[in-house]
Amino acid sequence: MRRRAKRFTAAWAAAALLCAAGLNAQSGVHAASPEVSGEALAHAAESGTRTIVSAVNVRDSLVAQYGSPVIDGEIDPVWDKARIVEARHASGDTRASAAFRALWDDHALYILAEVTDGSLSMESPLPYEQDSVEIFLDENRDKTKEFSVDDLQFRVNFANVQTIDKGDGSRFYTATRLTDDGYIVEARISLKNKPDNGTVSGIELQVNDAEGAGRIGTLNVFDPTGGAWDDTGLFGEIFFTGKKRGDKSGLNPYDLLNLMKRALSIDYSLYKNPGVVKDAILQVAAANLLGSADVTQEQIDEQYAMLAEAIDALEMTEEAANEKYFTPLPVEYLALSDKPGSIERLSYRTANPDGGMDTKYVNVYLPHGYDASDKNTRYNVLYLMHGMGENENLLFGGPGENRSLKKILDNMIANGDIEPLIVVTPTFYGGKGDIAVFHEELLQDIIPLVETKYNTYAKSASLQDLKASRAHRAFGGFSMGSATTWHIFAHCLDYIKYYMPLSGAGWGLAGGGDAAQTAEFLADVVRKSGYKPHDYYIFSAAGTQDFAYPGLHDQIEAMRQLSDVFPYSSDPAKGNLYFIAGEGGTHTWYWQNQFIYNILPDLFKGES
Ligand code: BGC
Ligand code: CA
Ligand code: CA
């Protein structure tokens, strides 16, 4: 990209710039060749045409200049290089204002936000309803609707509490400081690819203005719709420029600092040999206190490697090994698999509350190699429910689409992590539209439709045959879909053996009762059924920063007390219940997909 940019003539650059600035919108240059404006801009900036750069800023871009600030919440002189861009799009009743600047070096993008806001609050359990700054990045600028491996949404509130909605949080380092009339956020995001003059990425910057326990409005730099969290195509653009011959990046102590932060948050009571990490932390401190004042990047990197190795060397106590720990999804699982499954869309008719019938749809994931004529190869089925405001198309789209969850399933199956299975995405909207009675539609309409059409373990749709095949059926869901899952557990124990409630407690199950009452209610269902602990499994998860975490966590803890019915263990051979706490996780599908990745290998384990 850089090499091509060098060939542009000044006239070319000026045309592209005018176009990007909206001054010549009819020229078509920008639309026909979206790469051009950024490259040309960098070219123009390199040759010192500052006025034109500012013309572009008036409209649709952020310009990052080359330089490495120290991320400590103080505005270093290097920030003077960067142009200030105000967040122009305000929603709601906000009277806050925000000015952003951007810098970059060979490894990272730096954002400075100066927010003016007279009343700061972090009362809300929803992180985006706290006074906070959000950074959205589409590094490769492919503008996909769904966030992909290079895309991220990071948030930090005025008190420097970070939440990660999408992306790898270890890439995020921040410092915040209160000012007389608001706060400052200084942030660093490590980049996946080394940028250069002329690099263009997608970006959005947002300020959430809270008052008391709610968000009263937002400020956005590019997107007036507030939809950037759900569509990277709504982002604006950031141009990397200003690197001169001989310019060097500043030190990167931030990965090491993030690793130390992680090391300090480890619960050492879970490990037999906590000393390895504690020694390593001391060694890092000693190296920097006793060594020369000018630490080199090599020394920092050695300290990082030493500490990372020490963390890897931790050995769990036997008791702690009973807990189920979160494993991040390997990023390569979000790549297209060369053994793709397929998506089919089925329709069915189901009763609505007015005595009529509604037409509804499900999407069905069929694993790679599924062969309708091979009646001897049978497949387990997972029914997976969306959350509030979503629908049956959220996870898989429709036939031909390759959304994240499909890629994860394809890769897990291709890599032998799980046996090939069928995954069905229904919706609780339409029909009776009530999660408390969704089991009727599931048993009468959806399971018969799916399991007589495809090669499953159900010999027929009779209740007797569904019961005989219960070990090959799972139900899971997110948020309100998790609540649905708890209701399904209460009604379908005879027909479904595996349950995966994610980020949602059993709302309304025990007549609005508390966690202990809900647990008792569920235990009662089991006791009346006569099933033994290894006849049913519940694998649950939520992120620790998710507003639904406390409710679900409390319910699981209460169930855990009823160990005759819900013996707790990470090992399905020992127990039937576990809960994964995703450190820092929020109420987003980015996290649910990771939980599904963690739990899938335990569904149908040992069923033949
Ligand atoms: C948006 C919220 C959204 C959240 C989810 C925020 O940026 O403003 O409306 O629910 O992100 O990631
Ligand atoms: Ca992208
Ligand atoms: Ca506020």
Coordinates of C-alpha atoms and ligand atoms in Angstrom, one line a residue:
M1 CA 0.0 0.0 0.0
R2 CA 2.8 2.4 0.9
R3 CA 4.7 1.7 -2.3
R4 CA 1.7 2.5 -4.4
A5 CA 1.1 5.7 -2.5
K6 CA 4.5 7.0 -3.4
R7 CA 3.5 7.0 -7.0
F8 CA 0.6 9.4 -6.6
T9 CA 1.0 12.8 -8.1
A10 CA 0.2 15.8 -6.0
A11 CA -2.8 16.5 -8.2
W12 CA -4.1 13.0 -7.5
A13 CA -3.6 13.5 -3.8
A14 CA -5.4 16.8 -3.9
A15 CA -8.4 15.4 -5.8
A16 CA -8.6 12.5 -3.3
L17 CA -8.4 14.9 -0.4
L18 CA -11.0 17.2 -1.7
C19 CA -13.2 14.2 -2.2
A20 CA -12.6 12.8 1.3
A21 CA -13.4 16.3 2.6
G22 CA -16.7 16.1 0.8
L23 CA -15.9 19.1 -1.3
N24 CA -16.1 17.2 -4.5
A25 CA -18.5 14.4 -3.6
Q26 CA -19.5 13.8 -7.2
S27 CA -16.0 12.9 -8.4
G28 CA -16.5 9.3 -7.5
V29 CA -12.8 8.9 -6.7
H30 CA -13.5 8.2 -3.0
A31 CA -16.3 5.7 -3.7
A32 CA -14.6 3.9 -6.5
S33 CA -11.3 3.5 -4.7
P34 CA -11.7 3.9 -1.0
E35 CA -8.0 3.1 -0.4
V36 CA -6.9 6.2 -2.2
S37 CA -7.9 9.0 0.1
G38 CA -5.8 7.7 3.0
E39 CA -2.7 6.9 1.0
A40 CA -2.9 10.3 -0.7
L41 CA -3.5 12.0 2.6
A42 CA -0.4 10.4 4.1
H43 CA 1.5 11.4 1.0
A44 CA 0.3 15.0 1.2
A45 CA 1.0 15.1 5.0
E46 CA 4.5 13.8 4.4
S47 CA 5.1 16.7 2.0
G48 CA 3.8 19.1 4.6
T49 CA 0.4 20.1 3.2
R50 CA -1.1 20.8 6.6
T51 CA -4.0 22.9 5.4
I52 CA -5.3 20.1 3.3
V53 CA -5.0 17.6 6.2
S54 CA -7.2 19.9 8.3
A55 CA -9.7 20.1 5.5
V56 CA -10.1 16.4 5.7
N57 CA -10.5 16.5 9.4
V58 CA -13.4 18.8 9.1
R59 CA -15.3 15.9 7.8
D60 CA -14.6 12.2 8.1
S61 CA -11.3 11.3 9.5
L62 CA -8.9 11.1 12.4
V63 CA -5.2 11.6 11.7
A64 CA -2.7 9.8 13.9
Q65 CA 0.8 11.3 14.0
Y66 CA 3.9 9.3 14.8
G67 CA 5.0 9.4 18.4
S68 CA 4.9 7.3 21.6
P69 CA 3.4 9.0 24.6
V70 CA 3.9 7.6 28.1
I71 CA 0.5 6.2 29.3
D72 CA 0.2 7.7 32.7
G73 CA -2.8 10.1 32.5
E74 CA -0.6 13.1 32.0
I75 CA -0.7 14.8 28.7
D76 CA 2.9 14.6 27.4
P77 CA 4.3 17.2 25.0
V78 CA 4.3 14.6 22.2
W79 CA 0.5 14.9 22.1
D80 CA 0.9 18.4 20.8
K81 CA 1.7 16.8 17.4
A82 CA -1.7 15.3 17.1
R83 CA -4.7 17.3 15.9
I84 CA -7.7 17.6 18.1
V85 CA -11.0 16.1 16.9
E86 CA -14.2 16.9 18.7
A87 CA -16.9 14.3 19.1
R88 CA -19.7 15.9 17.0
H89 CA -22.6 13.5 17.3
A90 CA -24.4 13.9 20.6
S91 CA -27.4 11.8 21.6
G92 CA -29.8 12.1 24.5
D93 CA -29.5 14.8 27.1
T94 CA -25.7 14.9 27.3
R95 CA -24.0 18.2 27.9
A96 CA -20.6 16.6 28.0
S97 CA -18.0 17.3 25.4
A98 CA -15.0 15.3 24.3
A99 CA -11.8 16.0 22.3
F100 CA -9.7 13.2 21.0
R101 CA -6.2 12.9 19.7
A102 CA -4.3 10.0 18.2
L103 CA -0.7 8.9 17.9
W104 CA 0.9 5.8 16.7
D105 CA 4.2 4.0 16.6
D106 CA 5.4 0.7 15.2
H107 CA 3.4 -1.4 17.7
A108 CA 0.5 0.6 18.9
L109 CA -2.2 3.2 18.5
Y110 CA -2.6 5.7 21.2
I111 CA -5.8 7.7 22.0
L112 CA -6.1 10.7 24.2
A113 CA -9.6 11.7 25.3
E114 CA -10.3 14.9 27.2
V115 CA -13.9 14.7 28.5
T116 CA -15.7 17.6 30.0
D117 CA -18.5 16.4 32.2
G118 CA -19.7 17.9 35.5
S119 CA -21.1 14.8 37.0
L120 CA -19.2 11.5 37.0
S121 CA -20.9 8.2 37.9
M122 CA -20.1 4.5 37.8
E123 CA -23.2 3.5 39.7
S124 CA -24.8 1.5 36.9
P125 CA -23.9 -2.2 36.7
L126 CA -23.9 -1.8 32.9
P127 CA -20.4 -0.6 32.0
Y128 CA -21.6 1.4 29.1
E129 CA -24.0 3.3 31.4
Q130 CA -21.0 4.5 33.4
D131 CA -19.1 7.6 32.5
S132 CA -16.6 6.0 30.1
V133 CA -14.8 6.2 26.8
E134 CA -15.1 3.5 24.2
I135 CA -12.6 2.7 21.4
F136 CA -13.7 0.7 18.4
L137 CA -11.1 -0.4 15.9
D138 CA -11.4 -2.2 12.6
E139 CA -7.7 -2.6 12.0
N140 CA -7.8 -4.1 8.5
R141 CA -10.7 -1.8 7.6
D142 CA -12.8 -4.5 5.9
K143 CA -15.9 -3.0 7.5
T144 CA -17.6 -6.3 8.2
K145 CA -20.9 -6.1 10.0
E146 CA -19.9 -8.7 12.5
F147 CA -16.7 -8.0 14.5
S148 CA -13.9 -10.2 13.2
V149 CA -10.5 -11.2 14.6
D150 CA -8.9 -7.8 13.9
D151 CA -11.8 -5.8 15.3
L152 CA -12.3 -4.7 18.9
Q153 CA -14.4 -2.7 21.3
F154 CA -12.7 -1.6 24.4
R155 CA -14.1 0.6 27.1
V156 CA -12.6 2.3 30.2
N157 CA -14.4 4.4 32.7
F158 CA -13.2 7.5 34.4
A159 CA -11.8 5.5 37.3
N160 CA -9.7 3.4 34.9
V161 CA -11.9 0.3 35.1
Q162 CA -11.7 -1.5 31.8
T163 CA -14.3 -3.6 30.1
I164 CA -13.7 -5.7 27.0
D165 CA -16.8 -6.2 24.8
K166 CA -14.9 -7.6 21.9
G167 CA -11.2 -8.4 21.3
D168 CA -8.2 -9.5 23.4
G169 CA -8.1 -7.3 26.5
S170 CA -4.4 -7.9 27.0
R171 CA -3.9 -5.5 24.0
F172 CA -5.4 -2.6 26.0
Y173 CA -3.5 -0.4 28.4
T174 CA -5.0 2.7 29.9
A175 CA -4.5 5.5 32.5
T176 CA -7.2 8.0 33.6
R177 CA -7.1 11.2 35.6
L178 CA -9.8 13.4 37.0
T179 CA -9.6 17.1 35.9
D180 CA -11.4 20.2 37.2
D181 CA -14.3 19.7 34.8
G182 CA -14.2 16.0 33.8
Y183 CA -11.5 13.4 33.1
I184 CA -8.7 12.4 30.8
V185 CA -8.2 8.9 29.3
E186 CA -4.9 8.0 27.8
A187 CA -5.1 4.6 26.1
R188 CA -2.8 2.3 24.2
I189 CA -4.0 -0.5 21.9
S190 CA -1.3 -2.8 20.6
L191 CA -1.8 -3.4 16.9
K192 CA -1.7 -6.8 15.1
N193 CA 0.1 -5.4 12.1
K194 CA 2.9 -2.9 12.0
P195 CA 1.4 0.3 10.5
D196 CA 3.3 2.7 8.3
N197 CA 2.7 6.1 6.8
G198 CA -0.4 5.6 4.7
T199 CA -2.0 2.9 6.7
V200 CA -5.7 3.4 7.1
S201 CA -7.9 1.7 9.7
G202 CA -11.5 1.9 10.7
I203 CA -12.2 3.6 14.1
E204 CA -15.0 4.9 16.2
L205 CA -14.7 6.8 19.5
Q206 CA -17.5 7.1 21.9
V207 CA -18.2 8.8 25.3
N208 CA -20.9 7.4 27.5
D209 CA -22.3 10.1 29.7
A210 CA -23.8 8.8 32.9
E211 CA -25.7 10.5 35.6
G212 CA -26.6 8.5 38.7
A213 CA -27.4 5.0 37.7
G214 CA -28.1 5.6 34.0
R215 CA -26.6 6.8 30.8
I216 CA -28.2 10.1 29.7
G217 CA -26.5 10.3 26.4
T218 CA -23.5 9.5 24.2
L219 CA -21.0 11.4 22.1
N220 CA -19.6 9.9 19.0
V221 CA -16.9 11.1 16.6
F222 CA -18.1 9.4 13.4
D223 CA -21.3 7.4 13.8
P224 CA -24.5 9.3 14.6
T225 CA -26.6 6.1 14.9
G226 CA -25.0 4.6 18.0
G227 CA -24.7 1.3 16.2
A228 CA -20.9 0.9 16.0
W229 CA -21.0 -1.8 18.7
D230 CA -22.9 -4.0 16.2
D231 CA -21.4 -3.0 12.8
T232 CA -17.8 -2.1 12.0
G233 CA -19.1 -0.7 8.7
L234 CA -20.3 2.4 10.7
F235 CA -16.8 3.4 11.8
G236 CA -14.9 6.3 10.4
E237 CA -11.3 6.2 9.4
I238 CA -8.0 6.9 11.0
F239 CA -4.9 7.7 8.8
F240 CA -1.5 6.9 10.1
T241 CA 1.1 9.5 9.0
G242 CA 4.0 11.6 10.1
K243 CA 6.7 9.0 10.5
K244 CA 10.0 10.4 9.3
R245 CA 13.2 8.6 8.4
G246 CA 15.0 7.6 11.6
D247 CA 11.9 7.9 13.8
K248 CA 11.8 5.2 16.4
S249 CA 9.1 3.8 18.7
G250 CA 9.3 4.5 22.4
L251 CA 9.6 1.7 24.9
N252 CA 6.8 -0.7 25.4
P253 CA 6.6 -1.6 29.0
Y254 CA 2.8 -2.0 28.7
D255 CA 2.6 -5.7 27.8
L256 CA 4.7 -6.4 30.9
L257 CA 2.6 -4.2 33.0
N258 CA -0.5 -5.9 31.9
L259 CA 1.1 -9.3 32.6
M260 CA 2.0 -8.1 36.1
K261 CA -1.6 -6.9 36.6
R262 CA -2.7 -10.4 35.7
A263 CA -0.1 -12.0 37.9
L264 CA -1.3 -9.8 40.8
S265 CA -4.9 -10.8 40.3
I266 CA -4.3 -14.5 40.4
D267 CA -5.9 -16.3 43.4
Y268 CA -2.8 -18.0 44.7
S269 CA -4.7 -20.2 47.1
L270 CA -5.6 -22.3 44.1
Y271 CA -2.0 -23.3 43.4
K272 CA 0.5 -25.6 45.0
N273 CA 3.5 -23.5 44.0
P274 CA 2.6 -19.8 44.1
G275 CA 6.2 -19.0 44.9
V276 CA 7.2 -19.3 41.2
V277 CA 5.2 -16.3 40.2
K278 CA 5.8 -14.3 43.3
D279 CA 9.5 -14.7 42.8
A280 CA 9.2 -13.7 39.2
I281 CA 7.3 -10.5 40.1
L282 CA 10.1 -9.6 42.6
Q283 CA 12.7 -10.3 40.0
V284 CA 11.0 -7.9 37.6
A285 CA 10.9 -5.2 40.3
A286 CA 14.5 -5.9 41.3
A287 CA 15.7 -5.7 37.7
N288 CA 14.1 -2.3 37.3
L289 CA 15.0 -0.9 40.7
L290 CA 18.6 -2.2 40.9
G291 CA 19.5 -2.1 37.3
S292 CA 20.5 0.9 35.2
A293 CA 18.0 3.7 34.8
D294 CA 17.8 3.2 31.1
V295 CA 16.1 -0.1 30.7
T296 CA 16.1 -1.5 27.2
Q297 CA 13.3 -3.1 25.3
E298 CA 15.2 -6.3 25.2
Q299 CA 15.4 -6.3 29.0
I300 CA 11.7 -5.6 29.3
D301 CA 10.9 -8.4 26.9
E302 CA 13.1 -10.8 28.8
Q303 CA 11.3 -9.9 32.0
Y304 CA 8.0 -10.5 30.2
A305 CA 9.1 -13.9 29.1
M306 CA 10.3 -14.9 32.5
L307 CA 7.1 -13.9 34.2
A308 CA 4.9 -15.6 31.5
E309 CA 6.9 -18.8 32.0
A310 CA 6.4 -18.6 35.8
I311 CA 2.6 -18.2 35.3
D312 CA 2.6 -21.2 33.1
A313 CA 4.5 -23.2 35.7
L314 CA 1.7 -22.8 38.3
E315 CA 0.2 -26.1 39.4
M316 CA -3.3 -26.3 40.7
T317 CA -4.2 -27.9 44.0
E318 CA -6.5 -30.8 43.7
E319 CA -9.4 -28.9 45.1
A320 CA -8.9 -26.0 42.8
A321 CA -8.7 -28.3 39.8
N322 CA -12.3 -29.1 40.5
E323 CA -13.2 -25.6 39.3
K324 CA -13.8 -25.0 35.6
Y325 CA -11.5 -22.3 34.2
F326 CA -11.9 -20.1 31.3
T327 CA -9.7 -20.8 28.2
P328 CA -9.7 -18.0 25.6
L329 CA -10.8 -19.0 22.1
P330 CA -7.7 -19.4 19.9
V331 CA -8.0 -16.6 17.3
E332 CA -7.4 -19.0 14.5
Y333 CA -10.8 -20.6 15.2
L334 CA -12.4 -17.4 13.8
A335 CA -10.8 -18.1 10.4
L336 CA -12.7 -19.8 7.7
S337 CA -12.2 -23.6 7.9
D338 CA -11.4 -25.6 4.8
K339 CA -14.0 -28.1 6.1
P340 CA -17.0 -25.9 6.4
G341 CA -20.4 -27.0 7.6
S342 CA -23.6 -25.6 6.1
I343 CA -26.6 -23.6 7.3
E344 CA -30.2 -24.6 6.4
R345 CA -33.3 -22.6 7.2
L346 CA -36.5 -24.4 8.1
S347 CA -40.0 -23.1 8.7
Y348 CA -42.8 -24.4 10.8
R349 CA -46.2 -23.4 12.0
T350 CA -46.9 -23.0 15.7
A351 CA -49.8 -21.9 17.9
N352 CA -50.0 -18.3 19.0
P353 CA -51.9 -17.1 22.1
D354 CA -54.9 -16.0 20.0
G355 CA -55.8 -19.5 18.9
G356 CA -54.2 -19.0 15.5
M357 CA -50.9 -20.2 14.0
D358 CA -47.7 -18.3 13.3
T359 CA -45.0 -19.2 10.8
K360 CA -41.6 -19.3 12.4
Y361 CA -38.1 -20.2 11.4
V362 CA -35.0 -21.9 12.7
N363 CA -31.5 -22.0 11.3
V364 CA -29.8 -25.4 11.4
Y365 CA -26.0 -25.9 11.3
L366 CA -25.0 -29.2 9.6
P367 CA -21.4 -30.3 10.1
H368 CA -19.0 -30.8 7.3
G369 CA -19.5 -34.2 5.7
Y370 CA -23.2 -34.4 6.7
D371 CA -24.8 -36.8 4.3
A372 CA -28.5 -37.1 4.3
S373 CA -28.5 -40.5 2.7
D374 CA -26.1 -42.0 5.3
K375 CA -28.8 -43.0 7.8
N376 CA -26.3 -44.9 10.0
T377 CA -24.3 -41.8 11.0
R378 CA -26.3 -40.0 13.7
Y379 CA -25.8 -36.6 15.2
N380 CA -26.2 -35.1 18.6
V381 CA -28.3 -31.9 18.5
L382 CA -27.8 -28.6 20.4
Y383 CA -30.6 -26.1 20.5
L384 CA -29.2 -22.7 21.1
M385 CA -31.3 -19.7 22.0
H386 CA -30.5 -16.0 21.5
G387 CA -31.1 -13.1 24.0
M388 CA -33.6 -10.3 24.3
G389 CA -34.1 -8.2 21.2
E390 CA -32.2 -10.8 19.0
N391 CA -33.7 -13.5 16.8
E392 CA -33.1 -16.9 15.2
N393 CA -30.8 -15.3 12.5
L394 CA -28.4 -13.7 14.9
L395 CA -25.9 -16.6 15.3
F396 CA -25.8 -18.1 11.8
G397 CA -27.5 -15.6 9.6
G398 CA -28.8 -17.9 7.0
P399 CA -27.6 -20.3 4.3
G400 CA -24.3 -19.4 2.9
E401 CA -23.2 -17.1 5.7
N402 CA -20.1 -17.7 7.8
R403 CA -20.6 -15.9 11.1
S404 CA -18.2 -16.4 14.1
L405 CA -20.1 -19.2 15.7
K406 CA -20.2 -21.2 12.5
K407 CA -16.5 -20.8 12.0
I408 CA -15.8 -21.8 15.6
L409 CA -17.9 -25.0 15.2
D410 CA -16.3 -25.8 11.8
N411 CA -12.8 -25.4 13.3
M412 CA -13.6 -27.3 16.5
I413 CA -15.0 -30.2 14.5
A414 CA -12.1 -30.1 12.0
N415 CA -9.6 -30.1 14.8
G416 CA -11.2 -33.0 16.6
D417 CA -12.1 -30.9 19.7
I418 CA -15.7 -32.2 19.4
E419 CA -17.7 -34.8 17.5
P420 CA -19.6 -33.4 14.6
L421 CA -23.0 -32.2 15.8
I422 CA -26.1 -30.3 14.6
V423 CA -26.9 -26.9 16.1
V424 CA -30.3 -25.4 15.8
T425 CA -31.2 -21.7 16.6
P426 CA -34.8 -21.2 17.4
T427 CA -36.4 -18.0 18.7
F428 CA -38.8 -17.3 21.6
Y429 CA -40.4 -14.4 19.6
G430 CA -43.6 -15.3 17.7
G431 CA -45.8 -18.2 18.6
K432 CA -46.8 -18.0 22.3
G433 CA -43.9 -15.6 22.8
D434 CA -43.4 -16.6 26.4
I435 CA -40.2 -18.3 27.6
A436 CA -42.1 -20.0 30.4
V437 CA -44.1 -22.1 27.9
F438 CA -41.5 -22.3 25.1
H439 CA -41.0 -26.0 26.0
E440 CA -44.4 -26.7 24.3
E441 CA -43.3 -25.4 21.0
L442 CA -39.9 -27.0 21.4
L443 CA -41.4 -30.5 22.0
Q444 CA -44.4 -30.3 19.7
D445 CA -42.9 -28.4 16.7
I446 CA -39.2 -27.8 16.7
I447 CA -37.7 -31.1 17.8
P448 CA -40.0 -33.2 15.7
L449 CA -39.3 -31.0 12.7
V450 CA -35.5 -31.1 13.1
E451 CA -35.0 -34.6 14.3
T452 CA -37.1 -36.4 11.8
K453 CA -35.6 -34.4 8.9
Y454 CA -32.0 -35.0 9.8
N455 CA -30.0 -38.1 10.9
T456 CA -30.4 -37.8 14.7
Y457 CA -30.8 -40.3 17.5
A458 CA -34.6 -39.9 17.6
K459 CA -36.3 -42.9 15.9
S460 CA -39.4 -40.8 15.6
A461 CA -41.0 -37.7 17.0
S462 CA -43.0 -39.7 19.6
L463 CA -42.4 -38.6 23.2
Q464 CA -41.3 -42.1 23.9
D465 CA -38.6 -41.9 21.2
L466 CA -37.6 -38.4 22.2
K467 CA -37.1 -39.8 25.8
A468 CA -35.1 -42.7 24.5
S469 CA -32.7 -40.3 22.8
R470 CA -32.4 -37.6 25.5
A471 CA -28.7 -38.2 26.0
H472 CA -28.2 -36.8 22.5
R473 CA -29.9 -33.5 23.0
A474 CA -28.8 -30.3 24.6
F475 CA -30.4 -26.9 25.1
G476 CA -28.5 -23.7 25.8
G477 CA -28.9 -20.0 25.5
F478 CA -27.7 -16.5 26.3
S479 CA -29.3 -14.0 28.6
M480 CA -33.1 -14.3 28.1
G481 CA -32.1 -17.5 26.2
S482 CA -30.4 -18.6 29.4
A483 CA -33.6 -17.9 31.3
T484 CA -35.3 -20.0 28.7
T485 CA -32.8 -22.8 29.3
W486 CA -33.6 -22.9 33.0
H487 CA -37.4 -23.1 32.1
I488 CA -36.6 -25.9 29.7
F489 CA -34.7 -27.7 32.4
A490 CA -37.8 -27.5 34.6
H491 CA -40.0 -29.0 31.9
C492 CA -37.9 -31.2 29.6
L493 CA -35.7 -33.3 31.9
D494 CA -37.3 -36.3 30.3
Y495 CA -36.2 -35.3 26.8
I496 CA -33.0 -33.3 27.2
K497 CA -29.9 -34.3 29.2
Y498 CA -27.5 -31.4 28.7
Y499 CA -28.1 -27.7 29.5
M500 CA -25.9 -24.7 28.8
P501 CA -27.3 -21.5 30.5
L502 CA -25.0 -18.6 29.7
S503 CA -25.2 -15.2 31.4
G504 CA -28.7 -15.4 32.7
A505 CA -30.3 -16.8 35.9
G506 CA -33.6 -18.6 36.1
W507 CA -35.8 -15.5 36.2
G508 CA -39.3 -16.1 37.4
L509 CA -38.8 -19.8 37.9
A510 CA -39.6 -19.9 41.6
G511 CA -42.2 -17.1 41.4
G512 CA -39.6 -14.4 41.4
G513 CA -37.8 -16.1 44.3
D514 CA -34.2 -15.5 45.3
A515 CA -31.2 -17.6 44.3
A516 CA -31.7 -20.1 47.1
Q517 CA -35.4 -20.6 46.3
T518 CA -34.6 -21.0 42.6
A519 CA -32.0 -23.6 43.4
E520 CA -34.5 -25.4 45.7
F521 CA -37.1 -25.3 42.9
L522 CA -34.7 -26.9 40.4
A523 CA -33.6 -29.5 42.9
D524 CA -37.2 -30.3 43.5
V525 CA -37.8 -30.8 39.8
V526 CA -34.9 -33.3 39.8
R527 CA -36.0 -35.1 42.9
K528 CA -39.5 -35.6 41.6
S529 CA -38.2 -36.9 38.3
G530 CA -36.2 -39.7 39.8
Y531 CA -33.1 -39.0 37.6
K532 CA -29.7 -39.6 39.2
P533 CA -26.9 -37.0 39.1
H534 CA -25.3 -38.4 36.0
D535 CA -28.6 -38.3 34.1
Y536 CA -28.4 -34.5 33.6
Y537 CA -25.7 -31.9 33.3
I538 CA -25.6 -28.1 33.6
F539 CA -22.6 -26.2 32.3
S540 CA -22.9 -22.5 32.9
A541 CA -20.8 -19.4 32.4
A542 CA -20.8 -15.6 32.6
G543 CA -18.3 -12.8 32.4
T544 CA -17.3 -11.2 35.7
Q545 CA -18.2 -7.7 34.4
D546 CA -21.5 -8.8 33.1
F547 CA -24.6 -7.3 34.9
A548 CA -26.1 -10.8 34.8
Y549 CA -23.1 -12.3 36.6
P550 CA -24.1 -11.8 40.3
G551 CA -27.6 -13.3 39.7
L552 CA -26.4 -16.3 37.9
H553 CA -23.3 -16.8 40.1
D554 CA -25.5 -16.7 43.2
Q555 CA -27.9 -19.2 41.8
I556 CA -25.1 -21.6 40.9
E557 CA -23.6 -21.2 44.4
A558 CA -27.0 -22.0 45.9
M559 CA -27.4 -25.1 43.7
R560 CA -23.9 -26.2 44.6
Q561 CA -25.0 -26.4 48.2
L562 CA -27.6 -29.0 47.2
S563 CA -24.8 -31.4 46.4
D564 CA -26.9 -34.5 46.4
V565 CA -28.7 -33.2 43.3
F566 CA -26.0 -30.9 41.9
P567 CA -22.6 -32.3 42.6
Y568 CA -20.2 -29.6 41.4
S569 CA -17.1 -30.5 39.3
S570 CA -15.2 -29.5 36.2
D571 CA -15.1 -33.2 35.5
P572 CA -18.4 -34.6 34.1
A573 CA -17.3 -38.0 35.4
K574 CA -17.4 -36.6 39.0
G575 CA -20.2 -34.0 39.0
N576 CA -23.0 -32.6 36.9
L577 CA -22.6 -28.8 37.4
Y578 CA -20.0 -26.2 36.8
F579 CA -19.7 -22.5 36.3
I580 CA -17.1 -20.6 34.3
A581 CA -16.3 -17.1 35.4
G582 CA -14.9 -15.2 32.4
E583 CA -12.5 -12.6 33.9
G584 CA -13.5 -9.1 32.7
G585 CA -16.2 -10.5 30.4
T586 CA -19.3 -8.5 29.5
H587 CA -22.9 -9.2 28.3
T588 CA -21.9 -9.7 24.6
W589 CA -21.8 -12.6 22.2
Y590 CA -18.0 -12.2 21.9
W591 CA -17.9 -13.7 25.4
Q592 CA -20.7 -16.2 24.8
N593 CA -18.9 -17.6 21.8
Q594 CA -15.9 -18.1 24.0
F595 CA -18.0 -19.9 26.7
I596 CA -19.5 -22.1 24.0
Y597 CA -16.0 -23.0 22.9
N598 CA -15.1 -23.9 26.5
I599 CA -18.3 -26.0 27.1
L600 CA -18.9 -27.8 23.9
P601 CA -16.3 -30.5 24.5
D602 CA -18.2 -31.5 27.7
L603 CA -21.6 -31.8 25.9
F604 CA -22.4 -35.4 25.0
K605 CA -19.1 -36.6 26.5
G606 CA -19.1 -40.3 26.5
E607 CA -22.5 -40.7 24.9
S608 CA -22.4 -43.3 22.1
Ligands
BGC1 C1 -23.4 0.7 23.2 C2 -24.4 0.0 23.9 C3 -24.2 -1.5 23.6 C4 -22.8 -1.9 24.1 C5 -22.6 -3.4 23.7 C6 -22.0 0.3 23.7 O1 -21.1 1.0 22.9 O2 -23.5 2.1 23.3 O3 -25.7 0.4 23.5 O4 -25.2 -2.3 24.2 O5 -21.8 -1.1 23.5 O6 -21.3 -3.7 23.4
CA2 CA -12.0 -5.9 10.4
CA3 CA -21.6 12.2 33.4

